[in-house]
Amino acid sequence: MNRTSLIAFSLLFSSTSVFSQEAEFYQCLSNLKEKAIAQGITQATIKDSLDRVKPRPKVVKLDKNQPEFSATFETYFNRRVNAWRIQKGQALWKKHRKLLNQLTVKYGIPGQYILAFWGLETNYGGYKGKRPVIDSLVTLACKPRRGKFFTKELMQALKIKQKNGFSYEKMTGSWAGAMGHTQFMPSAYAKYAVDADGDGKADLWNSEIDALTSAANFLQHLGWTRAERWGREVKLPKGFDFSPIGQQKVYDLEKWKKLGVRMADGRPLVVANMKARLYLPSGHTGPAFLAYNNFKTIMRWNNSSFYAISVGHLADRIAGATQLVIQPPKLPRIPRDELKAMQQSLNALGYDTGKPDGIIGSRTIAALQNFQKKKGLIADGYPSDKVLKILLKSRINSKT
Ligand code: CA
């Protein structure tokens, strides 16, 4: 084969595989159309939605993208709770004071929390995502990884479009299909979006009144407890036993008080008939938090304790609280494969972390705490540099 025909051959070969991928996509799209019609979506809606969809390889890439490092708490938190967000939140509280007070009465959510979600999700509407949501949802629905979930979300998005007469162009959002000021997925939009300004449509892109009311309504349904905080920063006594962290213990505030936990500024802990869990997102050198029932509600919105602490603290700051007493320390980021190796070492030494995945869950924390105790270290369950070095040494010694 000469060079020219070799190039022609390889071009043909690569374009065939692109063709077959495209053919697969359009077959999937045609199945989705049938499904939509069966669920009552009209031809007119399909013409301005599914008929306009193109495959979006970038969306697939973003869905697959597992960051090599997970952010440390310090990086995550400081990016989200900053002076600009606090000041902007306070200014918006003035602007929407009447509405926010009404929402607190009706749904039980204090204004500062609604603002904190809005600030974290889209910078108070500054960035709502520009991708056509229908395209993103079809692309993800046609991939096996989470196809079933995204097919359901797509059907909801089509129903929202049809019900409100929203155009294809209007329905933009994140790569995963989250929409509007507070980044609602279509299923949340369909269930909890409220038309509060009375124009006949729940419009989470263009109506701040609709968006804030919908956020309050959603939070109430996620289980927000009226008149309770999210949690608070606390001060732990010297020599504190950290084992409740890995064991995910939930104690009454009275019990935490008996264990020596105080307010962050050192005053006695304010006790009410409430339960709480302890979090040490940067280990014992960083701030400690007691997380109340509403912390769980925040995690139902976004299943991340870093997110929940950031929402809670941003809300406090918007309401005038001072900064954390202990600032999150700058600690090294640990690559995921190193965390995986750490879990393998712990397993090999008889401290069970489950299947190594490079993600620090409560089982890994508990295993690390047992190892730390055995070595006479502060057993906070945090994979600090020091702990990792001692672990590596123990692993090598155990082999010789
Ligand atoms: Ca409206």
XYZ file of C-alpha atoms and ligand atoms in Angstrom:
401
model
C 0.000 0.000 0.000
C 1.457 3.388 -0.923
C 1.349 6.337 1.402
C -1.669 8.041 -0.169
C -3.825 4.963 -0.084
C -2.689 4.284 3.482
C -3.956 7.708 4.514
C -7.166 7.148 2.569
C -7.592 3.778 4.275
C -7.049 5.161 7.763
C -9.424 8.045 7.056
C -12.040 5.575 5.921
C -11.437 3.443 8.987
C -11.705 6.288 11.472
C -14.736 7.804 9.789
C -16.466 4.408 9.862
C -16.112 4.243 13.617
C -17.414 7.807 13.985
C -20.287 6.856 11.670
C -21.160 3.827 13.761
C -21.054 5.905 16.942
C -23.312 8.464 15.309
C -25.639 5.757 14.072
C -25.873 4.404 17.612
C -26.634 7.870 18.942
C -29.401 8.546 16.445
C -30.890 5.112 17.081
C -30.969 5.921 20.799
C -32.470 9.351 20.053
C -35.203 7.743 17.994
C -36.001 5.377 20.903
C -36.171 8.373 23.230
C -38.632 10.077 20.860
C -40.891 7.033 20.962
C -40.699 6.991 24.727
C -41.509 10.701 24.914
C -44.549 10.316 22.654
C -45.767 7.438 24.819
C -45.552 9.814 27.800
C -47.684 12.465 26.142
C -45.059 14.694 24.537
C -46.457 16.233 21.351
C -44.841 16.344 17.885
C -44.602 20.126 18.193
C -42.548 19.808 21.396
C -40.322 17.171 19.826
C -39.756 19.370 16.775
C -38.281 22.105 19.002
C -36.333 19.741 21.245
C -35.293 16.203 20.290
C -35.306 17.021 16.569
C -32.679 19.691 17.220
C -30.351 17.629 19.401
C -26.751 16.928 18.463
C -24.413 14.546 20.291
C -22.228 16.412 22.806
C -18.956 14.532 23.326
C -17.760 17.201 25.828
C -20.650 16.303 28.128
C -19.610 12.625 28.109
C -16.069 13.687 28.911
C -17.201 15.855 31.830
C -19.356 13.022 33.163
C -16.419 10.617 33.110
C -13.944 13.113 34.466
C -12.800 11.979 37.903
C -10.445 14.636 39.219
C -6.992 13.271 39.936
C -6.992 15.158 43.217
C -9.969 15.874 45.358
C -9.786 19.432 46.699
C -8.706 19.870 50.306
C -11.294 21.424 52.603
C -9.301 24.659 52.721
C -9.359 25.059 48.918
C -12.988 24.030 48.569
C -14.245 26.220 51.401
C -12.266 29.372 50.591
C -13.345 29.252 46.966
C -16.980 29.208 48.018
C -17.144 31.394 51.110
C -15.402 34.626 50.167
C -15.863 38.345 50.814
C -17.594 38.953 47.479
C -20.194 36.245 48.078
C -20.883 37.473 51.602
C -21.310 41.113 50.550
C -23.374 40.283 47.482
C -25.573 38.036 49.628
C -26.123 40.865 52.105
C -26.991 43.296 49.299
C -29.470 40.811 47.840
C -31.002 40.308 51.256
C -31.809 44.041 51.296
C -33.243 43.803 47.793
C -35.423 40.772 48.551
C -36.083 41.345 52.272
C -39.870 41.269 52.018
C -39.945 38.121 49.897
C -37.355 36.306 52.033
C -39.293 37.099 55.212
C -42.460 35.751 53.615
C -40.608 32.575 52.589
C -39.346 32.081 56.134
C -42.894 32.310 57.464
C -44.376 30.046 54.788
C -41.648 27.402 54.336
C -39.590 27.778 57.507
C -36.307 28.545 55.735
C -34.424 31.633 56.960
C -33.428 34.042 54.185
C -29.681 33.656 54.673
C -29.844 29.959 53.746
C -31.845 30.570 50.574
C -29.262 33.201 49.622
C -26.358 30.855 50.445
C -27.670 28.142 48.114
C -28.215 30.735 45.390
C -24.695 32.097 45.900
C -23.021 28.718 45.801
C -25.004 27.304 42.900
C -24.708 30.159 40.388
C -23.038 33.166 42.025
C -26.537 34.590 42.595
C -27.532 34.007 38.991
C -24.236 35.232 37.534
C -23.521 31.888 35.951
C -26.426 29.589 35.210
C -24.778 27.346 32.595
C -25.024 27.824 28.834
C -25.390 24.318 27.442
C -28.681 23.283 25.842
C -30.125 21.073 28.582
C -32.007 18.782 26.187
C -28.733 17.990 24.364
C -26.863 17.238 27.595
C -29.640 15.014 28.903
C -29.986 13.066 25.622
C -26.221 12.589 25.440
C -26.096 11.199 28.986
C -29.297 9.179 28.539
C -27.635 7.435 25.583
C -24.612 6.340 27.645
C -24.921 3.172 29.715
C -23.215 4.606 32.835
C -26.258 6.524 34.126
C -28.581 6.159 31.147
C -31.664 5.213 33.122
C -31.391 8.182 35.484
C -30.852 10.681 32.670
C -33.680 9.226 30.562
C -36.058 10.010 33.436
C -34.595 13.505 33.778
C -34.953 14.056 30.014
C -38.632 13.065 30.081
C -39.203 15.544 32.925
C -37.368 18.275 30.988
C -39.614 17.684 27.954
C -42.716 17.868 30.143
C -41.504 21.159 31.690
C -40.912 22.537 28.209
C -44.327 21.478 26.968
C -46.211 22.679 30.030
C -44.626 26.134 30.038
C -43.976 26.645 26.335
C -40.255 27.213 26.987
C -38.105 27.352 23.858
C -35.180 25.034 23.203
C -32.865 28.059 23.439
C -34.206 29.095 26.831
C -33.566 25.734 28.457
C -29.844 26.005 29.179
C -27.895 24.707 32.139
C -24.964 22.724 33.441
C -23.468 19.755 31.601
C -25.540 17.469 33.836
C -28.789 19.277 33.076
C -29.176 21.465 36.188
C -31.133 24.612 35.390
C -31.643 28.190 36.442
C -30.674 30.371 39.409
C -30.549 27.483 41.867
C -29.577 24.717 39.414
C -32.596 22.436 39.683
C -32.467 19.083 37.926
C -35.603 18.541 35.802
C -37.191 16.148 38.324
C -36.823 18.739 41.120
C -38.043 21.460 38.748
C -41.138 19.443 37.854
C -42.000 18.741 41.489
C -40.928 21.816 43.425
C -40.695 24.834 41.105
C -43.227 27.498 42.058
C -44.734 30.306 40.011
C -44.510 32.934 42.713
C -44.641 36.093 40.606
C -47.932 34.994 39.103
C -47.141 35.150 35.374
C -48.429 31.602 34.932
C -45.000 29.916 34.643
C -42.433 28.726 37.139
C -39.430 30.328 35.447
C -36.197 29.497 37.272
C -34.001 31.256 34.682
C -35.510 34.734 34.555
C -37.581 35.195 37.687
C -35.616 35.640 40.911
C -38.926 35.555 42.793
C -39.836 32.171 41.294
C -36.299 30.820 41.850
C -36.011 31.843 45.526
C -39.510 30.624 46.321
C -38.795 27.317 44.569
C -35.574 26.872 46.566
C -37.496 27.414 49.818
C -40.204 24.973 48.718
C -37.588 22.368 47.737
C -35.724 22.731 51.056
C -38.939 22.298 53.006
C -39.608 19.056 51.108
C -36.043 17.864 51.686
C -36.840 17.984 55.398
C -35.656 21.367 56.684
C -36.383 21.742 60.390
C -37.864 25.123 61.202
C -36.027 27.290 63.757
C -32.913 25.120 63.814
C -29.452 26.007 62.600
C -27.359 23.911 60.178
C -24.723 23.242 62.788
C -21.870 25.294 64.169
C -18.139 25.492 64.644
C -17.167 24.108 68.045
C -14.106 23.835 70.263
C -12.932 20.404 71.354
C -11.155 19.813 74.681
C -7.500 18.720 74.836
C -7.111 14.960 74.551
C -10.554 14.573 72.927
C -11.407 11.051 71.765
C -12.227 11.390 68.053
C -13.686 7.917 67.569
C -17.314 9.167 67.118
C -16.204 10.587 63.733
C -15.284 7.290 62.067
C -18.199 5.593 63.795
C -20.560 8.295 62.464
C -22.022 8.679 65.937
C -25.013 10.946 66.352
C -25.376 12.190 69.932
C -27.695 14.583 71.761
C -26.162 18.011 72.275
C -26.245 17.268 76.010
C -23.877 14.340 75.441
C -21.497 16.418 73.300
C -21.436 18.962 76.100
C -20.560 16.235 78.616
C -17.715 15.149 76.302
C -16.266 18.647 76.738
C -17.391 20.228 73.466
C -17.775 24.012 73.750
C -18.806 26.882 71.486
C -15.999 27.887 69.106
C -15.215 30.942 71.268
C -14.918 28.807 74.404
C -18.310 29.546 76.000
C -20.388 26.559 77.150
C -22.169 24.768 74.296
C -25.733 25.998 73.717
C -27.827 22.918 74.363
C -31.276 22.208 72.906
C -33.135 18.970 72.337
C -31.207 18.255 69.143
C -28.895 15.601 67.810
C -25.579 16.259 66.091
C -22.673 14.623 64.320
C -19.069 15.771 64.545
C -17.023 16.706 61.466
C -13.320 17.488 61.245
C -12.871 18.222 57.531
C -9.140 19.032 57.862
C -8.296 16.732 60.748
C -7.478 17.833 64.287
C -5.408 20.856 63.188
C -8.465 22.461 61.551
C -11.917 23.644 62.594
C -14.420 21.213 64.159
C -18.144 21.321 63.431
C -21.241 19.890 65.025
C -23.759 19.135 62.274
C -27.462 19.271 63.176
C -30.464 17.834 61.393
C -30.518 20.588 58.745
C -26.997 19.608 57.734
C -28.490 16.357 56.445
C -31.115 18.371 54.580
C -28.378 20.381 52.856
C -26.647 17.120 51.917
C -29.869 15.905 50.305
C -29.538 18.908 47.979
C -25.876 18.081 47.283
C -24.371 15.015 48.898
C -21.112 16.531 50.144
C -20.174 17.509 53.697
C -17.813 20.195 52.342
C -20.765 21.683 50.447
C -22.991 21.562 53.523
C -20.416 23.296 55.735
C -19.896 25.948 53.034
C -23.643 26.628 52.658
C -24.066 26.774 56.439
C -21.143 29.084 57.071
C -21.945 31.352 54.099
C -25.487 31.665 55.493
C -24.077 32.611 58.917
C -21.766 35.204 57.364
C -24.553 36.758 55.277
C -26.483 37.049 58.551
C -23.543 38.898 60.119
C -21.515 36.206 61.898
C -17.742 36.516 62.147
C -15.285 34.232 60.389
C -14.382 30.784 61.703
C -12.324 30.873 64.912
C -9.966 28.261 63.476
C -9.241 28.875 59.802
C -9.006 25.761 57.597
C -5.275 24.942 57.413
C -3.476 24.694 54.093
C -2.688 20.986 53.780
C -1.204 19.085 50.840
C -3.614 17.601 48.329
C -3.228 13.861 48.112
C -3.668 12.259 44.685
C -6.414 9.683 44.469
C -4.014 6.828 43.638
C -2.041 7.615 46.807
C -5.222 7.448 48.853
C -5.964 4.121 47.185
C -2.488 2.875 48.066
C -3.098 4.041 51.644
C -6.308 1.986 51.766
C -4.470 -1.045 50.372
C -1.781 -0.666 53.042
C -4.376 -0.382 55.800
C -6.156 -3.478 54.492
C -2.862 -5.389 54.301
C -2.106 -4.454 57.912
C -5.515 -5.680 59.044
C -7.377 -2.345 59.244
C -10.395 -2.850 57.020
C -11.207 0.021 54.659
C -13.397 -2.013 52.296
C -12.588 -2.036 48.593
C -9.877 0.584 47.919
C -11.346 3.414 45.817
C -9.299 6.486 46.763
C -12.310 8.096 48.442
C -12.271 8.802 52.165
C -15.496 7.465 53.650
C -16.333 6.664 57.245
C -14.898 3.140 56.947
C -11.515 4.478 55.857
C -11.617 7.090 58.618
C -12.373 4.394 61.212
C -9.545 2.168 59.904
C -7.123 5.084 59.908
C -8.163 5.961 63.473
C -7.455 2.419 64.646
C -4.049 2.546 62.988
C -3.324 5.959 64.557
C -4.322 4.660 67.998
C -2.052 1.648 67.616
C 0.852 3.960 66.750
C 0.128 6.402 69.588
C -0.821 9.206 67.168
C -3.744 11.633 67.512
C -6.543 9.456 66.148
C -8.464 11.988 64.032
C -8.780 9.747 60.955
C -7.156 12.360 58.731
C -4.580 11.151 56.176
C -1.902 13.718 56.981
C 1.602 13.519 55.489
C 2.938 12.312 58.819
C 0.410 9.488 59.091
C 0.989 8.401 55.488
C 4.755 8.215 56.081
C 4.351 6.098 59.215
C 1.883 3.882 57.393
C 4.301 3.325 54.513
C 7.050 2.409 56.968
C 4.781 -0.053 58.786
C 3.846 -1.642 55.485
C 7.503 -2.092 54.494
C 8.393 -3.473 57.937
C 5.493 -5.913 57.798
C 6.869 -7.310 54.553
C 10.427 -7.871 55.819
Ca -43.455 33.067 37.255
